[in-house]
Coordinates of C-alpha atoms in Angstrom, one line a residue:
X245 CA -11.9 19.5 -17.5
X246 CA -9.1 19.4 -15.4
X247 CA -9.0 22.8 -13.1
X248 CA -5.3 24.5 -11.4
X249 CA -3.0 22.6 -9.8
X250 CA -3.9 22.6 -5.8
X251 CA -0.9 23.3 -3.2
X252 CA 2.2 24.7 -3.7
X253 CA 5.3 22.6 -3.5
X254 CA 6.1 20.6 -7.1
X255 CA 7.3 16.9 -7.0
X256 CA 10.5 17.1 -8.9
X257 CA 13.3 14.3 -9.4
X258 CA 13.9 14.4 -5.9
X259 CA 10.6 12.6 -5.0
X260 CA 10.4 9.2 -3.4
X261 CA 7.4 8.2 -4.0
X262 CA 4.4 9.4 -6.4
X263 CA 1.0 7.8 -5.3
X264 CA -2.4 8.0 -8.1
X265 CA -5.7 7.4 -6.8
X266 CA -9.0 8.3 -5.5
X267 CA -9.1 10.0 -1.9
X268 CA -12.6 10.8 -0.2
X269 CA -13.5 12.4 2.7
X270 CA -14.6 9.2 5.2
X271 CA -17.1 9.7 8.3
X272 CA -16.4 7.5 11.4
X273 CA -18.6 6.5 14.0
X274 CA -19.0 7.8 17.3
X275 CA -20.3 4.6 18.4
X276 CA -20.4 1.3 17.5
X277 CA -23.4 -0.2 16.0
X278 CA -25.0 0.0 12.6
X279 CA -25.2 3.2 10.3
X280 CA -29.2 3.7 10.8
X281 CA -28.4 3.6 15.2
X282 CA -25.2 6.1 15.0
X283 CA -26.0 9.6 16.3
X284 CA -23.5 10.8 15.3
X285 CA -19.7 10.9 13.2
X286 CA -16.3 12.4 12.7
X287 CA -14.5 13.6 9.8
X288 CA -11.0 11.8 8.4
X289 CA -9.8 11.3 4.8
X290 CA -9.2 7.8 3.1
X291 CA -7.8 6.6 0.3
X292 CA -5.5 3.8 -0.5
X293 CA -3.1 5.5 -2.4
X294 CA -3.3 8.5 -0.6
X295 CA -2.9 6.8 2.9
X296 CA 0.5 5.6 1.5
X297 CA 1.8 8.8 0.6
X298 CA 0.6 10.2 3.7
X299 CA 2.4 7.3 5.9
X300 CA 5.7 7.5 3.8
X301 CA 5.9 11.1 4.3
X302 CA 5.3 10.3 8.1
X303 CA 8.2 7.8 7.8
X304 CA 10.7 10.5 6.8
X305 CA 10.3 10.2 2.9
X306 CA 9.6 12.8 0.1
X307 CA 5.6 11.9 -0.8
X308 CA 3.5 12.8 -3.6
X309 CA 0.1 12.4 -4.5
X310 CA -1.8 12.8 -7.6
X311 CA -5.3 13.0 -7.5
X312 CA -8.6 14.5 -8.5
X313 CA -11.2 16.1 -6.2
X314 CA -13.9 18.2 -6.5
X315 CA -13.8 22.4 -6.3
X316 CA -15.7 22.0 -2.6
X317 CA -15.3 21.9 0.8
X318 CA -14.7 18.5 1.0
X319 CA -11.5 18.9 -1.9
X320 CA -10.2 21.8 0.1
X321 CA -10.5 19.2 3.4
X322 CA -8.5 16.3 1.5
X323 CA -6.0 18.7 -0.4
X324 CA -4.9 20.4 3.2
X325 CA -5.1 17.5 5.7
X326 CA -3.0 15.3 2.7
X327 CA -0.5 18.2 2.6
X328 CA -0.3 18.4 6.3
X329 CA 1.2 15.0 6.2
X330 CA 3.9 16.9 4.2
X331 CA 2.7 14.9 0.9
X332 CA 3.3 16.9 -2.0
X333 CA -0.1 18.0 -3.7
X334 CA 0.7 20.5 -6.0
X335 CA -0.7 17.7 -9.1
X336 CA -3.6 17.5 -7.8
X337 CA -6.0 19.0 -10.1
X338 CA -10.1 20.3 -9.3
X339 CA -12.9 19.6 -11.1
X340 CA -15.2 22.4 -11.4
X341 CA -18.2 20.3 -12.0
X342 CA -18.1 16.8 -10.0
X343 CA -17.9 16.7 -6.5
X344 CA -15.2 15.2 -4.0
X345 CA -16.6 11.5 -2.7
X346 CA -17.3 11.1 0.6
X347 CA -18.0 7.6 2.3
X348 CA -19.2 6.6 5.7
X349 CA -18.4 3.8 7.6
X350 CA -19.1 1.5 10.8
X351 CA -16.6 0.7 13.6
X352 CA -16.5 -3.1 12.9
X353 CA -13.8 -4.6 11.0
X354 CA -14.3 -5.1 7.1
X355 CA -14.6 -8.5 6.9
X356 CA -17.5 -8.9 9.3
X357 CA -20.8 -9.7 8.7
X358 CA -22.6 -6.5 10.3
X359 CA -19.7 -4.3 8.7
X360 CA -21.5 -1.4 6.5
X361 CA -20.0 1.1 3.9
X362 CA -22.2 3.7 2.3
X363 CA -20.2 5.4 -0.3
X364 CA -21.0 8.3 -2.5
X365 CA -18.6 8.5 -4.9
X366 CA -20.3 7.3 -8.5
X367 CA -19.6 10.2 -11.0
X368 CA -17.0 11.7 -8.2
X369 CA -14.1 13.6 -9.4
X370 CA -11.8 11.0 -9.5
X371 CA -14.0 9.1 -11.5
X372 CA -12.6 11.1 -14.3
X373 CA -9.1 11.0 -14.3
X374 CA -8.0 9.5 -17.6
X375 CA -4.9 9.4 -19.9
X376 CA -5.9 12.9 -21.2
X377 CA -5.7 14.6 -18.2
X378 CA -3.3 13.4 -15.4
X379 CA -0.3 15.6 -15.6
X380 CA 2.5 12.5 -16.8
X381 CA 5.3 14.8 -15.4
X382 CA 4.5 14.8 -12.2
X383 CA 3.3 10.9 -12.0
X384 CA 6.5 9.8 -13.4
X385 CA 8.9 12.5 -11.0
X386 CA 9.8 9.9 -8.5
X387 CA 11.8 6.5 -8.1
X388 CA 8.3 4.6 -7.7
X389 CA 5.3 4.8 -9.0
X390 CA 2.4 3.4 -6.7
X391 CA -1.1 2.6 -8.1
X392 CA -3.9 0.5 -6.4
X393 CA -6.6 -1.3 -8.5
X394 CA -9.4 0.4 -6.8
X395 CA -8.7 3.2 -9.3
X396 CA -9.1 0.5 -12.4
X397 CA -12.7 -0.1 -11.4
X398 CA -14.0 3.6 -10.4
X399 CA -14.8 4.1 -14.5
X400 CA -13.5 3.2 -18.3
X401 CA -11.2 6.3 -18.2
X402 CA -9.7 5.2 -15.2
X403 CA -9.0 1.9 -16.2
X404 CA -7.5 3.3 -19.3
X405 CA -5.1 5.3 -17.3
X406 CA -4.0 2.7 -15.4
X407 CA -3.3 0.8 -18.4
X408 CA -1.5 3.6 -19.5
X409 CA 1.0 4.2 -16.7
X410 CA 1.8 0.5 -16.5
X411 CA 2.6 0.4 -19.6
X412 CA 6.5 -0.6 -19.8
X413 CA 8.4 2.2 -21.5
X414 CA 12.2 4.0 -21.7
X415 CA 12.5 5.6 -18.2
X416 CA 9.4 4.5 -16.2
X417 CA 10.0 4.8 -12.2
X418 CA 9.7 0.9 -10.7
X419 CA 5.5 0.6 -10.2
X420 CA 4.3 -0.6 -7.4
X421 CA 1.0 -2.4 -8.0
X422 CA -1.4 -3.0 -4.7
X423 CA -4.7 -5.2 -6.0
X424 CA -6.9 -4.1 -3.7
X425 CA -9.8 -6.0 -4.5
X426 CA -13.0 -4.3 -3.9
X427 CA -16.1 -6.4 -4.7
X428 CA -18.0 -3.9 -4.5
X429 CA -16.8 -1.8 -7.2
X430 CA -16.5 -5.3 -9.8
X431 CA -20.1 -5.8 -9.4
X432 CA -20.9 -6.4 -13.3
X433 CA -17.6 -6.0 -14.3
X434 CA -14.2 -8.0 -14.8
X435 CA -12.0 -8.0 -12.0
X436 CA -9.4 -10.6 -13.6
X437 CA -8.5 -7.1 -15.3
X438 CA -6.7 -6.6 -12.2
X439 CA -4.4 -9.3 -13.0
X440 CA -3.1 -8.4 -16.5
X441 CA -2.5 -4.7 -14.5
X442 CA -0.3 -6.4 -12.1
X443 CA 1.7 -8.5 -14.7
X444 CA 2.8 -5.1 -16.3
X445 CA 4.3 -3.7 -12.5
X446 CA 7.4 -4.0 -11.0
X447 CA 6.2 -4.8 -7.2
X448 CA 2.7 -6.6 -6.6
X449 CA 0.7 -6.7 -2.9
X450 CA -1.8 -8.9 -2.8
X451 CA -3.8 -10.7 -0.4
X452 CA -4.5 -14.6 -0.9
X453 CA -8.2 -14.3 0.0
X454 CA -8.5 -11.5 -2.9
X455 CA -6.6 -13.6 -4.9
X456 CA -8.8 -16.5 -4.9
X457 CA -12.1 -14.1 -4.4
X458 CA -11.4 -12.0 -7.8
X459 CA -9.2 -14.8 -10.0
X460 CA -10.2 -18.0 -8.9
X461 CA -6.3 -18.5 -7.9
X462 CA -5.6 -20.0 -4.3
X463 CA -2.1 -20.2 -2.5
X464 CA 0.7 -18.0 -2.7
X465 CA 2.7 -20.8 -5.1
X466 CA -0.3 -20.6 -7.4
X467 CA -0.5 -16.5 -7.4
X468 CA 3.4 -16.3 -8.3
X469 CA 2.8 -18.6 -10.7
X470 CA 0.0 -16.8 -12.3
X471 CA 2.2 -13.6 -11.8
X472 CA 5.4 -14.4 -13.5
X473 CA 6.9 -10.8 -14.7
X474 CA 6.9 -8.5 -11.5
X475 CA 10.3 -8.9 -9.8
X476 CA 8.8 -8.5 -6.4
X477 CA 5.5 -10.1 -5.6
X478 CA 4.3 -9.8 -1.8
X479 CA 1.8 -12.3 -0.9
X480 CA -0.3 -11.1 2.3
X481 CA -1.1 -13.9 4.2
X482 CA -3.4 -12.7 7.1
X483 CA -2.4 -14.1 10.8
X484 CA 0.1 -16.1 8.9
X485 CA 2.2 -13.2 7.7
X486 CA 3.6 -12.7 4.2
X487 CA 5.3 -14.9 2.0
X488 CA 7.4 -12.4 -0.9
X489 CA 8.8 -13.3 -4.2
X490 CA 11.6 -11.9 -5.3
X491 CA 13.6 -13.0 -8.9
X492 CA 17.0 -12.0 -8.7
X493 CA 18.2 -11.6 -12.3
X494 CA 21.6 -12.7 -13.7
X495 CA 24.3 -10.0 -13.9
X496 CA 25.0 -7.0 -12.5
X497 CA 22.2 -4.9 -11.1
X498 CA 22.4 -1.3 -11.0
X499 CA 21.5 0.7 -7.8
X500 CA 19.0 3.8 -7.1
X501 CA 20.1 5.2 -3.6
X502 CA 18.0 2.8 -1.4
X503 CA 16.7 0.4 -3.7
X504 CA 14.4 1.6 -6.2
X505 CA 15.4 1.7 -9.8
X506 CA 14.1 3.9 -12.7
X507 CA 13.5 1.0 -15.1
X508 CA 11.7 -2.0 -13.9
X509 CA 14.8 -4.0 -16.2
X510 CA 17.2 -3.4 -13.6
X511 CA 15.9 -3.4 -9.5
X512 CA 17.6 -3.7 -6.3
X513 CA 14.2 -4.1 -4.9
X514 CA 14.3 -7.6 -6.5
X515 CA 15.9 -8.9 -2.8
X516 CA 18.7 -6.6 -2.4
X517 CA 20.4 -7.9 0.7
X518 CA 18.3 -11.0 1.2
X519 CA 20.8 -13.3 0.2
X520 CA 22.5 -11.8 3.4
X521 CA 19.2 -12.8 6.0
X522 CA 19.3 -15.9 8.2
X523 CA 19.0 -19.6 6.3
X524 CA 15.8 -19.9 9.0
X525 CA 14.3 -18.9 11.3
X526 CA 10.8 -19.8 14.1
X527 CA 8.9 -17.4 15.2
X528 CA 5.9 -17.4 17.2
X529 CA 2.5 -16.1 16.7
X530 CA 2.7 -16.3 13.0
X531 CA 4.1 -19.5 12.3
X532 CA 7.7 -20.7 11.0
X533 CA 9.5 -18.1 9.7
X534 CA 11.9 -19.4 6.6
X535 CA 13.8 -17.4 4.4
X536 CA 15.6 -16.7 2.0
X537 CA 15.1 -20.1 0.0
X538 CA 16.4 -20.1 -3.6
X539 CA 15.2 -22.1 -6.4
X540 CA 15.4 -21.6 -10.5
X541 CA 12.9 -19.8 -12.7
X542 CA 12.7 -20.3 -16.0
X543 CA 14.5 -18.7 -17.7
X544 CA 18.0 -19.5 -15.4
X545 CA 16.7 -16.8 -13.1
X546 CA 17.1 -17.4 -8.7
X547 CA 13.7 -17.0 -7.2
X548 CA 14.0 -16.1 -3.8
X549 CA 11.1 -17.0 -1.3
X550 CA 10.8 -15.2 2.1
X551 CA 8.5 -16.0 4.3
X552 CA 7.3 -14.1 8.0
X553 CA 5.3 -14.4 10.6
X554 CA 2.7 -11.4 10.9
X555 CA 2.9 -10.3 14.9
X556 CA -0.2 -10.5 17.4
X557 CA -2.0 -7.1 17.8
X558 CA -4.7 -5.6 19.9
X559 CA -6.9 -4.4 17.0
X560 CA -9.2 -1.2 17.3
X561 CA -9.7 -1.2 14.1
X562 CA -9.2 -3.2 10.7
X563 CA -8.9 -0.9 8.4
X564 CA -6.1 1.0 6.5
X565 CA -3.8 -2.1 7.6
X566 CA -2.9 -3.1 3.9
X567 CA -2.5 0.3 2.6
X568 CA 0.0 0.8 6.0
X569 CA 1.8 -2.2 5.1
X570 CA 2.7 -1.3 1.5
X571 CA 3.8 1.8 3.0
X572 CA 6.1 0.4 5.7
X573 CA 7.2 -2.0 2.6
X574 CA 8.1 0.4 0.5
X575 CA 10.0 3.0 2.7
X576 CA 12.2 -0.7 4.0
X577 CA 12.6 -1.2 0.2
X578 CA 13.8 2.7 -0.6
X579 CA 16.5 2.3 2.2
X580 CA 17.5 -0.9 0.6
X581 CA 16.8 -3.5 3.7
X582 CA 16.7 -7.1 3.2
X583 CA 13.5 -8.0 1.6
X584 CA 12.9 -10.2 5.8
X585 CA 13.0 -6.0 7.4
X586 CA 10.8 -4.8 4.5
X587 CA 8.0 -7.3 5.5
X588 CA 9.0 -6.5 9.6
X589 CA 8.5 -3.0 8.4
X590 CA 5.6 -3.2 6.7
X591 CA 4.2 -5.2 9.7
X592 CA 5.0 -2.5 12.2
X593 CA 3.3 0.3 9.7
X594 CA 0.2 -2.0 9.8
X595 CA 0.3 -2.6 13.6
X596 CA 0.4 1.4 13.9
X597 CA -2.9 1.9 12.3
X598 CA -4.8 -1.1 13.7
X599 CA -4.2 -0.1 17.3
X600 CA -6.1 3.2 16.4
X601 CA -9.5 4.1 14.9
X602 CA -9.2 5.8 11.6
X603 CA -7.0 4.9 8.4
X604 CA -4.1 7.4 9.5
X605 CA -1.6 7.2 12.5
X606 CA 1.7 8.6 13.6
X607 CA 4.5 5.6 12.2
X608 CA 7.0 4.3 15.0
X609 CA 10.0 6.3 14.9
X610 CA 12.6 5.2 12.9
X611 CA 14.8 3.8 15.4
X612 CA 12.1 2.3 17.1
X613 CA 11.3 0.7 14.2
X614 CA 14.4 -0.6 13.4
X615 CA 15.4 -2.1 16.8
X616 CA 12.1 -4.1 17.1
X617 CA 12.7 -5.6 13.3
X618 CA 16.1 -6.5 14.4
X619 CA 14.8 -8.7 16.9
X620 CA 16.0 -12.2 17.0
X621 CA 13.1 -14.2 15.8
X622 CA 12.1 -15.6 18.9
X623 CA 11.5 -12.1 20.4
X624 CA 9.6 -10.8 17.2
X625 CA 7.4 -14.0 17.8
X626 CA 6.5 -12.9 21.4
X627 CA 5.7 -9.5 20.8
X628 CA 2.0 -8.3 21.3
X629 CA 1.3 -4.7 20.5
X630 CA -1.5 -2.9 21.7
X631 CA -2.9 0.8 21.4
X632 CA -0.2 3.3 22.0
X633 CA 2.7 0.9 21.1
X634 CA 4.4 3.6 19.1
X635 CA 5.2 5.9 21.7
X636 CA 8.7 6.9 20.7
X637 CA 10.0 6.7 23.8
X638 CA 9.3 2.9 24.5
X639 CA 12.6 0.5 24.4
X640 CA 11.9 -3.4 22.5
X641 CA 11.8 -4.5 25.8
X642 CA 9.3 -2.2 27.1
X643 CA 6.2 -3.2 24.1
X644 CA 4.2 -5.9 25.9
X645 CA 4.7 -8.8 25.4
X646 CA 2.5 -12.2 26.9

């Protein structure tokens, strides 16, 4: 039963970005070391979707987020650190009768063997968002839709949803599809699911080892092969970077103020200014950095492939990096960069929140930003960035570099 709108300010046409997903309430060590040996822990919020509205509203960009939590402490925790951000929460509805979920964590990085994630979030409140009660207004107010297939796999209702609101139709914002592969929540079920959800979006992120791990599908070639409709798919490559592919179709294309169009049938996110980046390029630290090359689709379409290097960071900790990328991604891609400064972007976005504990940092300033993306290759390939790197009053020259 879905409860009163939470917050006070409404998305309306004027919003950048509208985010859908589950947000808990995360506990973080105080100490490294295994759950059962940590005295003791301290309170943050986590959530992929929500972390991107969060970081996009940091960046400078009208955020919302859509949600469900619980009518407890721990909803009233999410609702006002979320809208501290200056996210837009007013859709976010409460359920009088499941609680918020709450997960805790250790300090070591996901991937690791000894890393260990208790959740509590089975029969949570976002568990039961479902097509009949999300408010569509308000998920379709902005110029993109972002989803995340975590929210596919928290129950049947969600899934439904999510098949739902990627549904094409007259009108739909461009979607924006992150897999996010959880293991974890597929155990017994299908996660090749998440692969007919990403044919139906507009903008794909996905990793190559989630790739392989959920669908059996290994290389970035392979994945765009396998992913044929979206007109931007971003490949995350680990230490080597990102490789993106971007189908540039024939005819004129119609422009939304930055880059993100109201019907996926007509994007400039599909490499608006790439054709204008360097033929190649070298960088350091990530390997060669090429792009953009051209080649033909079928269908007589250009596919452009981009390809660059991921920088060299001093990391605290590995988490909230992809959901910080998409972010830094998608505000490049709403100011209509080069798809080569979107990646960059989304980089520097990640960089931010591995050179600090929790999933949530302050972004670079803009201009920061910008002069260390406009970096000749070269220098981007020798920079190293460490904790405190986004300092806004630091010069290129002044990040360390080896």
């Amino acid at each position: 039963m879905s409860g009163p709108a939470a917050g006070t300010a409404r998305a309306d046409a004027t919003t950048d970005v509208v985010c859908l997903g589950e947000s808990m309430v995360t506990f973080l060590p105080s100490q490294p070391g295994r759950l059962a040996d940590v005295p003791s822990f301290g309170r943050g919020i986590g959530g992929a979707e929500s972390n991107v509205a969060c970081a996009l509203a940091a960046a400078g960009h009208r955020a919302a987020w859509v949600g469900r939590v619980g009518a407890d402490g721990f909803g009233d925790h999410l609702v006002e650190t979320i809208g501290g951000y200056g996210v837009d929460t007013s859709a976010v509805r409460r359920d009088p009768v499941r609680p918020t979920g709450i997960y805790f964590r250790t300090a070591t990085d996901r991937g690791a063997g000894a890393h260990e994630v208790a959740y509590y979030r089975a029969g949570s409140a976002a568990s039961a968002m479902s097509p009949a009660n999300v408010p569509y207004e308000e998920v379709f107010a902005g110029r993109v839709l972002h989803l995340s297939g975590i929210t596919a796999a928290l129950s049947a209702d969600c899934l439904e949803l999510l098949r739902n609101l990627t549904t094409p139709r007259p009108g739909r914002p461009l979607v924006s599809f992150d897999v996010n592969h959880r293991p974890h929540l597929w155990r017994g079920g299908d996660a090749t699911v998440l692969l007919e959800l990403a044919r139906r979006c507009d903008l794909v992120f996905v990793g190559e080892d989630e790739a392989e791990e959920a669908w059996g599908i290994v290389g970035a070639e392979a994945i765009r092969a396998a992913l044929p409709e979206p007109g931007v798919v971003v490949v995350k490559r680990g230490s080597a970077g990102a490789t993106v592919f971007s189908g540039l179709r024939p005819g004129p294309r119609s422009s939304n103020a930055g880059g993100a169009e109201n019907t996926p049938a007509s994007r400039s996110t599909e490499g608006a200014g790439a054709e204008n980046a360097p033929a190649s390029r070298s960088g350091e630290g990530g390997g060669a950095e090429s792009g953009p090359a051209s080649r033909s689709r079928e269908g007589g379409e250009a596919e452009v492939v981009t390809q660059v290097p991921a920088l060299r960071v001093d990391v605290v900790a590995a988490v909230g990096a992809g959901d910080a990328f998409a972010a830094g991604f998608l505000s490049a891609t709403l100011r209509g960069l080069p798809v080569r400064d979107r990646v960059r972007h989304g980089h520097l976005m990640a960089a931010a929140v591995l050179t600090v504990p929790g999933d949530l940092t302050e972004p670079p300033a803009r201009d920061h930003a910008d002069r260390l993306v406009a970096l000749d290759d070269e220098a981007w390939g020798r920079l190293r960035l460490g904790p405190g790197w986004t300092a806004a009053d630091r010069a290129p020259e002044e990040v360390r570099t080896p």
